[in-house]
mmCIF file with all atom_site columns, C-alpha atoms in Angstrom:
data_model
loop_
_atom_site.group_PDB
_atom_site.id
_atom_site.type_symbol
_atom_site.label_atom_id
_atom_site.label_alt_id
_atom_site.label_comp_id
_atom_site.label_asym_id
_atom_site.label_entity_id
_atom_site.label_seq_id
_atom_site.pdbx_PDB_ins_code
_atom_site.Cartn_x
_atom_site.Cartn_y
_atom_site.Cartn_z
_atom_site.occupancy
_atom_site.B_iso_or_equiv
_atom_site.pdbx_formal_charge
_atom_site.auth_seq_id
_atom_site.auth_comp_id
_atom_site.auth_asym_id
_atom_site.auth_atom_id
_atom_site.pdbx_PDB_model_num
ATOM 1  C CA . UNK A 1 1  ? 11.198  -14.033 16.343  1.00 0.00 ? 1  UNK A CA 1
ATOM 2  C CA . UNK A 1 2  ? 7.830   -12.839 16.478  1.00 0.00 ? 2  UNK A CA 1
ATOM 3  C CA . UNK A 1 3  ? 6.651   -9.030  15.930  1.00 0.00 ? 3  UNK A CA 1
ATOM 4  C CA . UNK A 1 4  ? 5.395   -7.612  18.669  1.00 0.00 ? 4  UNK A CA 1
ATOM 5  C CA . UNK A 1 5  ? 2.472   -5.529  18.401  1.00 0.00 ? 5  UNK A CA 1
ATOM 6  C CA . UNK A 1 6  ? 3.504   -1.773  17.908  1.00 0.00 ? 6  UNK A CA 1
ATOM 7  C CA . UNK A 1 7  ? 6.292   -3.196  15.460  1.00 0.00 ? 7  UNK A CA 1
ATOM 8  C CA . UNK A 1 8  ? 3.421   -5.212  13.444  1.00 0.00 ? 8  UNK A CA 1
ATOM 9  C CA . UNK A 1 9  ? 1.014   -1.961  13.435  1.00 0.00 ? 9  UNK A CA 1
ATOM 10 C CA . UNK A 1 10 ? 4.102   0.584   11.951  1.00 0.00 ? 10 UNK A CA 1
ATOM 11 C CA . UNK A 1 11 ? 4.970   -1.742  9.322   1.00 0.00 ? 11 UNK A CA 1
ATOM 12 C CA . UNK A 1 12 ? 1.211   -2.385  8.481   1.00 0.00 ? 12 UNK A CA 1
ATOM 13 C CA . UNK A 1 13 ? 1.242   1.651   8.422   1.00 0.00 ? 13 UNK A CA 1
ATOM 14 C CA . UNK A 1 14 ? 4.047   1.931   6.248   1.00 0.00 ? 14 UNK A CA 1
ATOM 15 C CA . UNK A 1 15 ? 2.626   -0.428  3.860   1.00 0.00 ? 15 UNK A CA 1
ATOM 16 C CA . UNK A 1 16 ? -0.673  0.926   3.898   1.00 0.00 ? 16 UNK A CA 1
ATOM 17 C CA . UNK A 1 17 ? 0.629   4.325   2.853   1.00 0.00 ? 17 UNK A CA 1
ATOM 18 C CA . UNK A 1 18 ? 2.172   2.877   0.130   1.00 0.00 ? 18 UNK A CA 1
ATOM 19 C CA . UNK A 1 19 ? -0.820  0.709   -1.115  1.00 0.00 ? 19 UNK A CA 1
ATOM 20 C CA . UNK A 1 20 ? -2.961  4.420   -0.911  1.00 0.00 ? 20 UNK A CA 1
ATOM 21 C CA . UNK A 1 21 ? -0.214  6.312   -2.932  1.00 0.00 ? 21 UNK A CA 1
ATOM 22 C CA . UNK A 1 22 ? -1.043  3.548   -5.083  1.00 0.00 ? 22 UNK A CA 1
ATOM 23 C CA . UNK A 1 23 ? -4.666  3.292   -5.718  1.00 0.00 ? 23 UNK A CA 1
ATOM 24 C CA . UNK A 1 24 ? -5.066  6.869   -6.044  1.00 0.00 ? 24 UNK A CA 1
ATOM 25 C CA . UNK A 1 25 ? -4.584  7.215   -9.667  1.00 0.00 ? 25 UNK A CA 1
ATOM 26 C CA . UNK A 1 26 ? -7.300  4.375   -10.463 1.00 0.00 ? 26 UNK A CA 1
ATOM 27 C CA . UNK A 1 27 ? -10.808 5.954   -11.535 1.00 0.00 ? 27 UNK A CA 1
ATOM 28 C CA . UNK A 1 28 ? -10.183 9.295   -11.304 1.00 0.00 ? 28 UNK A CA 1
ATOM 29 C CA . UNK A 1 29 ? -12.023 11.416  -14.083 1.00 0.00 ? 29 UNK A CA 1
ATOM 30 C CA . UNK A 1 30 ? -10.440 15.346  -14.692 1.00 0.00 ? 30 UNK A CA 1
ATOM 31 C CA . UNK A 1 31 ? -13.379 17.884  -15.483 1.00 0.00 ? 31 UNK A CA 1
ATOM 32 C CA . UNK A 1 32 ? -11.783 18.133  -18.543 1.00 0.00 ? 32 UNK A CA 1
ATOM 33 C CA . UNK A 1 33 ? -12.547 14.392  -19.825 1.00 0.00 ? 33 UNK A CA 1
ATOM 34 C CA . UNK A 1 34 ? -15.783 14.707  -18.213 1.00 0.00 ? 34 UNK A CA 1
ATOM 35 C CA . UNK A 1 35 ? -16.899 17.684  -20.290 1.00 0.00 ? 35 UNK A CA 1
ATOM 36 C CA . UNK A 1 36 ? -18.056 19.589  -17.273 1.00 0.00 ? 36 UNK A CA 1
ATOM 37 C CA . UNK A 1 37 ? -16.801 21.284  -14.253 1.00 0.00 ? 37 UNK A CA 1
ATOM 38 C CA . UNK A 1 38 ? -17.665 24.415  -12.092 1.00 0.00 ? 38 UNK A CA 1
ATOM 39 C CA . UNK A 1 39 ? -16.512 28.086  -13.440 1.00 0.00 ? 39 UNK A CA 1
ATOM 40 C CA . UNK A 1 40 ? -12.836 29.107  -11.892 1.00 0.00 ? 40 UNK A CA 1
ATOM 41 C CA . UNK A 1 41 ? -11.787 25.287  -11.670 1.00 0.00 ? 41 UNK A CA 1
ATOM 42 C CA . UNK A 1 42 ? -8.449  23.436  -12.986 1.00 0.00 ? 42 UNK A CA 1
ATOM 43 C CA . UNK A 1 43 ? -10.100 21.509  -15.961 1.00 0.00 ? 43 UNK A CA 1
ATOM 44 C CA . UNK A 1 44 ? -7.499  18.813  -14.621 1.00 0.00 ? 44 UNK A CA 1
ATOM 45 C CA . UNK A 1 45 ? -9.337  18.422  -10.830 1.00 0.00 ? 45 UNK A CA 1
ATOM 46 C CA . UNK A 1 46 ? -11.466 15.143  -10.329 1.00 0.00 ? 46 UNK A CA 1
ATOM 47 C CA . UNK A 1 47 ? -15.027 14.878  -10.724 1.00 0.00 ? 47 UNK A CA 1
ATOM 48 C CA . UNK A 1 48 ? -15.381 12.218  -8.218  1.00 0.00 ? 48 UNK A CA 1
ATOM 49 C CA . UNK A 1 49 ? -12.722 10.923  -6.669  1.00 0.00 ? 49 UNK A CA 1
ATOM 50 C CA . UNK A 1 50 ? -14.279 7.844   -4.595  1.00 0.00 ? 50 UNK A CA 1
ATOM 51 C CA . UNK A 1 51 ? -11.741 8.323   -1.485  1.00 0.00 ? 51 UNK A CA 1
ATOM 52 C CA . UNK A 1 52 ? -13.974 6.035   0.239   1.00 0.00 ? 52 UNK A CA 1
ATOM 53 C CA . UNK A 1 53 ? -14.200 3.483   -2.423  1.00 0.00 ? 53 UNK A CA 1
ATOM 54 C CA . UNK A 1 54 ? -10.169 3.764   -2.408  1.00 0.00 ? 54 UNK A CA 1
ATOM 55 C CA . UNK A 1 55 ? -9.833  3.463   1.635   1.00 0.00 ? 55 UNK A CA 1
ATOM 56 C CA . UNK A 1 56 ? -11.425 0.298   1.089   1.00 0.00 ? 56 UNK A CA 1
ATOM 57 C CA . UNK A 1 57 ? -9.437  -1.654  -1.397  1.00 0.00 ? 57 UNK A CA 1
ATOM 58 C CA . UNK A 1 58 ? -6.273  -0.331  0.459   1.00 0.00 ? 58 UNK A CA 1
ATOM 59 C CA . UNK A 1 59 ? -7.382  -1.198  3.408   1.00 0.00 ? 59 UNK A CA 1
ATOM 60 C CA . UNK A 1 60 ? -8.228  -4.831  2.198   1.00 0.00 ? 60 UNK A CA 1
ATOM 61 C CA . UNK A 1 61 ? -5.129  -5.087  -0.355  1.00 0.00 ? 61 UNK A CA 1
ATOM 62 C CA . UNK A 1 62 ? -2.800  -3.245  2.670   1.00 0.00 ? 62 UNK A CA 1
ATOM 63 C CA . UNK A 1 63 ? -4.229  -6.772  4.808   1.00 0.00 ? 63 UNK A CA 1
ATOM 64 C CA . UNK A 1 64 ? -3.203  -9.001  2.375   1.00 0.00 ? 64 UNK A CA 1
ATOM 65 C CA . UNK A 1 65 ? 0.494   -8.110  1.556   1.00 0.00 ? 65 UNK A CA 1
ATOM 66 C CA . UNK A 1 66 ? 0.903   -7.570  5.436   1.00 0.00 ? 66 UNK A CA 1
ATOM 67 C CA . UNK A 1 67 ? -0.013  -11.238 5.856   1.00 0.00 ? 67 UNK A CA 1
ATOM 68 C CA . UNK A 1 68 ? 1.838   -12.556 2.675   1.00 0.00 ? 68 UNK A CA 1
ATOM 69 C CA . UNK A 1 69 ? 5.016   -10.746 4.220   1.00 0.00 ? 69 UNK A CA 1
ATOM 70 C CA . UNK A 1 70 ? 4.578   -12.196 8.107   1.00 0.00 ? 70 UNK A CA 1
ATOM 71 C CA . UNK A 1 71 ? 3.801   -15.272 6.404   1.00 0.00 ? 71 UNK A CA 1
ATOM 72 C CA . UNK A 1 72 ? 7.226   -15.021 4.441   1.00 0.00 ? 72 UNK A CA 1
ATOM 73 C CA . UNK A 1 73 ? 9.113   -13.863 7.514   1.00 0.00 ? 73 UNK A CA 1
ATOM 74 C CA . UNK A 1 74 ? 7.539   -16.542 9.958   1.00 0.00 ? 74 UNK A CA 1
ATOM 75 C CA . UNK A 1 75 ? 9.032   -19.124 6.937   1.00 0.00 ? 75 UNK A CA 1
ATOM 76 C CA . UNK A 1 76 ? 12.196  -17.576 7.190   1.00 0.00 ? 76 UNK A CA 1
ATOM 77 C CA . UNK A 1 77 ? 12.318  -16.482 3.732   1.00 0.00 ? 77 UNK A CA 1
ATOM 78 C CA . UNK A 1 78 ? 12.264  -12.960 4.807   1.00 0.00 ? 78 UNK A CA 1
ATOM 79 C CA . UNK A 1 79 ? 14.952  -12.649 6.849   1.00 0.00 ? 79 UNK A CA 1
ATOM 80 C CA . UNK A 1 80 ? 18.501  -10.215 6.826   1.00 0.00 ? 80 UNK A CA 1
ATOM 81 C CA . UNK A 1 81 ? 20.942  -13.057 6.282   1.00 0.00 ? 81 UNK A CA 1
ATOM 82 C CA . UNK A 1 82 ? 19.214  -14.583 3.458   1.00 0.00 ? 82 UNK A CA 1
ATOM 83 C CA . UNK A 1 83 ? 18.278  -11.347 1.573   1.00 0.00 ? 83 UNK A CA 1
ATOM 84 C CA . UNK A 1 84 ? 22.180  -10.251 1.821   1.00 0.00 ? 84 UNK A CA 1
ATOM 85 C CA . UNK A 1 85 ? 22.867  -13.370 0.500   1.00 0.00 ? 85 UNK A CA 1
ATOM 86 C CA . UNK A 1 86 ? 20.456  -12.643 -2.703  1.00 0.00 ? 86 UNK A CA 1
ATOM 87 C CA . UNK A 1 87 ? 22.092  -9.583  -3.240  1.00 0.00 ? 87 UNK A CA 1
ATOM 88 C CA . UNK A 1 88 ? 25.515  -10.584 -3.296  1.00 0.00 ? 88 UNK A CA 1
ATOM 89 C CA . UNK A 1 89 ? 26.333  -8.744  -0.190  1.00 0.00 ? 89 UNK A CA 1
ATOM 90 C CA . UNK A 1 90 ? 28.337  -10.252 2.925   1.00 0.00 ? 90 UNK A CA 1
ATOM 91 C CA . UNK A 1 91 ? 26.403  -10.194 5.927   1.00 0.00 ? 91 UNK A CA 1
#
């Protein structure tokens, strides 16, 4: 079964999501660590947060689980029956 094209761009959304919630943390300096920061700010708020830096590497890493996981599906190794079977569940 092949994807078709809206159900190949949701999951590539979904996973993208995931991939950003993920790469946020990475690089981020507080005002705090940095030792500087504007008067009336959270000593914990970035100093530069490199969003587009971040949009990147999702973007690219987003790409490559997307393809490792059509890959796996087009195999057959992704597939309901067999991952019931890996859990111990009857399908």
């Amino acid at each position: 079964m092949i994807y078709t094209l809206s159900t190949a761009f949701a999951i590539y959304f979904v996973v993208w999501w995931i991939v950003l919630f993920l790469t946020l943390p990475f690089g981020v300096r507080s005002q705090h660590e940095e030792g500087e920061g504007a008067p009336g700010t959270d000593p914990g708020a970035p100093v530069m947060a490199q969003m587009g830096r971040k949009l990147i590497w999702t973007t690219v890493l987003s790409a490559v689980f997307f393809g490792a996981a059509w890959l796996a599906y087009d195999a057959g190794y992704l597939n309901v029956d067999r991952l019931s079977r890996l859990m111990g569940m009857p399908f």
